[in-house]
Short mmCIF file of C-alpha atoms and ligand atoms in Angstrom, two decimals:
data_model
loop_
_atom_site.label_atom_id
_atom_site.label_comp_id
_atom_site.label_asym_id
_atom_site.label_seq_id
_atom_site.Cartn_x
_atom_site.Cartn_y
_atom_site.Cartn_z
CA UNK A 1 28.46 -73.49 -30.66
CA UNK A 2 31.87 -73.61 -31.78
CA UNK A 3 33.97 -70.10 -33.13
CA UNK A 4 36.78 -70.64 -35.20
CA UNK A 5 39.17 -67.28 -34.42
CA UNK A 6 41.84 -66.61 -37.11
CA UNK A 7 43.97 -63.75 -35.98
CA UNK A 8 47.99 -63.13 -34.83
CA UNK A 9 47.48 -60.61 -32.70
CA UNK A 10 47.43 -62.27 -29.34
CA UNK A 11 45.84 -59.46 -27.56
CA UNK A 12 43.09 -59.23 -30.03
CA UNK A 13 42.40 -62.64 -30.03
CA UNK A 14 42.47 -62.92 -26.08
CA UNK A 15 40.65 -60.46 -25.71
CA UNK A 16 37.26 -61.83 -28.71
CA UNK A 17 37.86 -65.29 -27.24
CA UNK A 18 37.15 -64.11 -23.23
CA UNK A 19 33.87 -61.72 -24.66
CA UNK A 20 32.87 -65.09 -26.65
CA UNK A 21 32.82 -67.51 -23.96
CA UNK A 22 31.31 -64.94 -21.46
CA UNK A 23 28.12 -65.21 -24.37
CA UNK A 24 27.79 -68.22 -24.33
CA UNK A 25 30.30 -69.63 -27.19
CA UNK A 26 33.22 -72.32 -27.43
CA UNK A 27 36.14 -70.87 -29.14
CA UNK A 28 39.34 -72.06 -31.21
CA UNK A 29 42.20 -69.76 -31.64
CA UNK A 30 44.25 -69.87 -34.43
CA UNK A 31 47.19 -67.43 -35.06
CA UNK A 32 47.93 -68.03 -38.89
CA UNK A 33 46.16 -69.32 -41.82
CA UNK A 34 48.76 -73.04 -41.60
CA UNK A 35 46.47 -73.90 -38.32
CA UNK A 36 43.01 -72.22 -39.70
CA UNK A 37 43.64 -74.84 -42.39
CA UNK A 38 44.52 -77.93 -40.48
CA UNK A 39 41.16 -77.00 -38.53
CA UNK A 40 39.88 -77.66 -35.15
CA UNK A 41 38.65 -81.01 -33.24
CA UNK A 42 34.89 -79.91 -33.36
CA UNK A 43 34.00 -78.14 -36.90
CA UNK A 44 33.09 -74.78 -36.49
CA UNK A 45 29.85 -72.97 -36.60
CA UNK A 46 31.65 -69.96 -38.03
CA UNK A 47 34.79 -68.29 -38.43
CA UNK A 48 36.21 -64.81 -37.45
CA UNK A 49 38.87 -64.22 -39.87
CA UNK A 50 41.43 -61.11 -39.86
CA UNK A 51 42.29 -60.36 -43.33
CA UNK A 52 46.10 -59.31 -41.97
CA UNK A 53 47.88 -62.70 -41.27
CA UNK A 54 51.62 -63.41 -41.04
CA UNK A 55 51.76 -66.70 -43.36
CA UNK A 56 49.07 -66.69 -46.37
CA UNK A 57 46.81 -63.31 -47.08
CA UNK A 58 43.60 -63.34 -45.52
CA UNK A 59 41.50 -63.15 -48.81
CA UNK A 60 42.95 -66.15 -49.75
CA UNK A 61 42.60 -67.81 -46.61
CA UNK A 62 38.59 -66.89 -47.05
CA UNK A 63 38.25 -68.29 -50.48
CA UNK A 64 40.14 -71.57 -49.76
CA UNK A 65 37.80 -71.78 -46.69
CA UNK A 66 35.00 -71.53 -49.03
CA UNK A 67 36.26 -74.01 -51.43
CA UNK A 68 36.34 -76.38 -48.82
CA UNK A 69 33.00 -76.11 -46.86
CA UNK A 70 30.07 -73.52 -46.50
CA UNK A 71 31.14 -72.40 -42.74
CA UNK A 72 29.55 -69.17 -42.21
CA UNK A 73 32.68 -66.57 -42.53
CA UNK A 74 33.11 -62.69 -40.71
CA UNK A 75 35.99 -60.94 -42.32
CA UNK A 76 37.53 -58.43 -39.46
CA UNK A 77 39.25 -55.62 -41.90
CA UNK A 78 41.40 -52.65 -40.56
CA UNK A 79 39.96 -49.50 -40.73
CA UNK A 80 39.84 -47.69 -43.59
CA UNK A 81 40.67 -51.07 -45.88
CA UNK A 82 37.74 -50.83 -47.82
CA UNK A 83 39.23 -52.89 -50.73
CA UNK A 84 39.71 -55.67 -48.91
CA UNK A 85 36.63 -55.89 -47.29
CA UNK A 86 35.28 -56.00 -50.71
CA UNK A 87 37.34 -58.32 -51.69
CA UNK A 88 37.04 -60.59 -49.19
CA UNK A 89 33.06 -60.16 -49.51
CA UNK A 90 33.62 -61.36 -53.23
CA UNK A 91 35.87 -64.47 -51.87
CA UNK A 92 32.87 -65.70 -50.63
CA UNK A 93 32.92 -64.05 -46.71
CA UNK A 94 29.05 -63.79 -45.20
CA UNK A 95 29.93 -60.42 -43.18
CA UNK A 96 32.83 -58.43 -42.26
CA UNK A 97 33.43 -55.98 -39.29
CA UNK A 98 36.25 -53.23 -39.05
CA UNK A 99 38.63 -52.43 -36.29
CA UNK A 100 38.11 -51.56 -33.57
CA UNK A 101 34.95 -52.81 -33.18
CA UNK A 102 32.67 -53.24 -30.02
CA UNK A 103 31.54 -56.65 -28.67
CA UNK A 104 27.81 -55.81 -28.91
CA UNK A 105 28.42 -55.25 -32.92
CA UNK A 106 31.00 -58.74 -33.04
CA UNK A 107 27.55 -60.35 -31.01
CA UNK A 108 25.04 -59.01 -33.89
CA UNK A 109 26.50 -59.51 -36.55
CA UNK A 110 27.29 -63.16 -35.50
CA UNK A 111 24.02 -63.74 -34.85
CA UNK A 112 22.49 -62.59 -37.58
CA UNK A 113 24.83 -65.04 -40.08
CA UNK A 114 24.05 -67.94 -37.84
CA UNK A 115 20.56 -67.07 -38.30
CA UNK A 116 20.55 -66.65 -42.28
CA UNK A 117 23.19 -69.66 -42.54
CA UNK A 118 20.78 -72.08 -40.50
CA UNK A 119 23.18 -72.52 -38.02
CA UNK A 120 21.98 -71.66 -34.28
CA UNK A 121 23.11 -69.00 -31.99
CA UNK A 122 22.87 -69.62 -28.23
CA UNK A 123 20.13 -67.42 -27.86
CA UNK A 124 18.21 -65.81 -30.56
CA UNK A 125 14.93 -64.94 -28.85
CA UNK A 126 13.57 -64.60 -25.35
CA UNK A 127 9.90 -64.00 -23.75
CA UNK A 128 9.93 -62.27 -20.74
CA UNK A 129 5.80 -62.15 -19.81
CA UNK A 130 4.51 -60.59 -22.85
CA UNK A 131 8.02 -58.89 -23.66
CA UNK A 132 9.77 -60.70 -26.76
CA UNK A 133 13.17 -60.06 -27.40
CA UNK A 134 14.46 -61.16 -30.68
CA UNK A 135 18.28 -60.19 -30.82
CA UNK A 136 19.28 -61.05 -34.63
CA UNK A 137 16.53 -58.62 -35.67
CA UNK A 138 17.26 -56.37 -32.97
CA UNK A 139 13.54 -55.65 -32.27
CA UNK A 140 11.41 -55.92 -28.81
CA UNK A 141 7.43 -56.34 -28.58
CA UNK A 142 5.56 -56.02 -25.57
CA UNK A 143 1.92 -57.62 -26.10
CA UNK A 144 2.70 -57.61 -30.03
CA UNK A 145 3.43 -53.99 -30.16
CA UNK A 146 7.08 -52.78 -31.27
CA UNK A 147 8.93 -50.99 -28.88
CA UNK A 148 11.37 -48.63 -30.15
CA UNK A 149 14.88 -48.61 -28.24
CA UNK A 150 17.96 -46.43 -28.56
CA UNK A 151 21.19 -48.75 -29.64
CA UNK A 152 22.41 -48.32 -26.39
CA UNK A 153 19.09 -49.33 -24.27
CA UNK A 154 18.95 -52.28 -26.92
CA UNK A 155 22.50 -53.43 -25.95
CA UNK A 156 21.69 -53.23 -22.45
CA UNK A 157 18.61 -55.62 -22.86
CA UNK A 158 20.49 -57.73 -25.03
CA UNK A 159 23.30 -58.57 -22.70
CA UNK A 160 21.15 -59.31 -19.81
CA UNK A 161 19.11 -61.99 -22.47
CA UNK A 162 22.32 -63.77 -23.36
CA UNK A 163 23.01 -64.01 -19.88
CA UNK A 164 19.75 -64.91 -18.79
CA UNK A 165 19.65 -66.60 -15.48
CA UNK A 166 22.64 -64.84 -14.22
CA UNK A 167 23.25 -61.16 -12.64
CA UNK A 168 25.48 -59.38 -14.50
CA UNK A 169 27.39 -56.52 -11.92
CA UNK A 170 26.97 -52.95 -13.37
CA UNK A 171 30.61 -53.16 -14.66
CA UNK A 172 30.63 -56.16 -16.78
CA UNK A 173 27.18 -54.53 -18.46
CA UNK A 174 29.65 -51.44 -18.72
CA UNK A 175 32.53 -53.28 -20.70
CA UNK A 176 29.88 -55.58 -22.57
CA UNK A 177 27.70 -52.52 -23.86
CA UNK A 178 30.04 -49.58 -23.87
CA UNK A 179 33.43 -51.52 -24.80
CA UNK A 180 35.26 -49.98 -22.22
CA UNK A 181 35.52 -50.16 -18.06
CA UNK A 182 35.41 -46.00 -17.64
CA UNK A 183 33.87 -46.17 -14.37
CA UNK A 184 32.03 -42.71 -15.15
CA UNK A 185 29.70 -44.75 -17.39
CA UNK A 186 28.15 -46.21 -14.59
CA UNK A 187 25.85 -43.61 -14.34
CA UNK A 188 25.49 -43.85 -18.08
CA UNK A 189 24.66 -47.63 -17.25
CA UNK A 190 21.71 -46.45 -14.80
CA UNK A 191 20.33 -43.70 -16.93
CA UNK A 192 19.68 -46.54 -20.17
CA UNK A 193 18.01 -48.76 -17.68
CA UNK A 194 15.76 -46.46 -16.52
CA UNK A 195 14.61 -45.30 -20.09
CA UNK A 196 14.64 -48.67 -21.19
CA UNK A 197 12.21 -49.74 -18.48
CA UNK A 198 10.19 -46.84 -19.31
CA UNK A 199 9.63 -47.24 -22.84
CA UNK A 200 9.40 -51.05 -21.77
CA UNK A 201 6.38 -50.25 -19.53
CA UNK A 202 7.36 -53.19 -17.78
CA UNK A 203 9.99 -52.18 -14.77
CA UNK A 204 10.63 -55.88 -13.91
CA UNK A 205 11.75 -57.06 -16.97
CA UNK A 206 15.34 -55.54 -15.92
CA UNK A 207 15.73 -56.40 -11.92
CA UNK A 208 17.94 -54.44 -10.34
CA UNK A 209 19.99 -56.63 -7.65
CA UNK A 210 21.28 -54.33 -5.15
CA UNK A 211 24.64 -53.59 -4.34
CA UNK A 212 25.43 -55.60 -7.47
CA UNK A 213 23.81 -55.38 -10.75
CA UNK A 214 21.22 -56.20 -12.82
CA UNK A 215 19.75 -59.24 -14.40
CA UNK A 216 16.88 -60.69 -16.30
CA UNK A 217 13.60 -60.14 -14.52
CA UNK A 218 10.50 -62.21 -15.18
CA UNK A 219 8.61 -59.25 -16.67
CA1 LIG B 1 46.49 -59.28 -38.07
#
């Protein structure tokens, strides 16, 4: 699945495209609206456009987007810019997010436009034994009965489905949950797993690989 990114600032966009490709996506990266225009070599399954661009006005950018084909579109807005996020709604954008934002909320919201768009996400669901894990809703079942989970805990499940198969080290679930590599969090890290195991009922849904991390169990 293909990401179109539209933004100039380099360390912005380095920074989305290395979080997109550790989920799972293939990314284009496009500094101004010119190359957002001419397109990429595989058409993209959605676009992440920032409304502040050197060479055309984002809104702009959105709507001729829209004129052209029915790509899903996320506006990224600066804080506080709430007529443009409105305005880039009305130009025909699916979602928008405001900076900063974290990678777990980018991941969501993603998700849930390729869902309503018909396009596909990597992963949308996952069964663990009887646990079901459906990420655009952001909901968990265990034997057909919801389980309620904090953000945080949810986040933590999450990023251990979309990297199913794989361990993930305690850090990397650090910067993917918690947007940040404060080592104190760690023990944050810990804490959500145990809680979220708890309220799972089932322990071995999240294994814990010792010495490095955690990954996907098989419930
Ligand atoms: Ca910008």
């Amino acid at each position: 699945v293909n990401i179109l990114i539209v933004e100039d600032d380099e360390r912005v966009a380095g920074a989305l495209r290395s979080a997109l490709v550790r989920h799972g996506y293939g990314v284009t990266l496009v500094g101004d609206a010119g190359g957002a225009l001419a397109g990429c070599d595989e058409p993209p399954a959605l676009v992440l456009l920032d409304l502040g661009l050197p060479d055309l006005d984002g809104v702009d950018l959105c709507r001729r987007l829209r004129k052209r084909s029915d790509v899903p579109i996320i506006v990224v807005t600066a804080r506080g810019d709430e007529g443009a996020r409105v305005t880039g709604l009305r130009a025909g954008a699916d979602d928008y997010v405001v900076k900063p934002f974290g990678i777990a909320e980018l991941l969501a919201r993603m998700e849930a436009v390729l869902r309503r768009t018909g396009a596909v996400a990597p992963t949308v669901t996952a069964d663990v034994g009887d646990t079901h894990v459906d990420l655009a809703r952001r909901e968990v079942t265990v034997a057909g009965a919801e389980v309620v989970l904090t953000r945080k805990e949810f986040d933590v499940l999450a990023a251990l489905v979309r990297r199913r198969g794989d361990v993930l080290t305690r850090e990397e679930l650090v910067a993917v949950v918690w947007d940040t590599t404060w080592i104190g969090s760690s023990r944050t890290l810990d804490v959500h797993v145990a809680t979220l195991r708890a309220k799972l009922g089932r322990p071995a849904v999240v294994e814990t690989v010792r010495g490095v991390g955690y990954r996907l169990g098989d419930g």
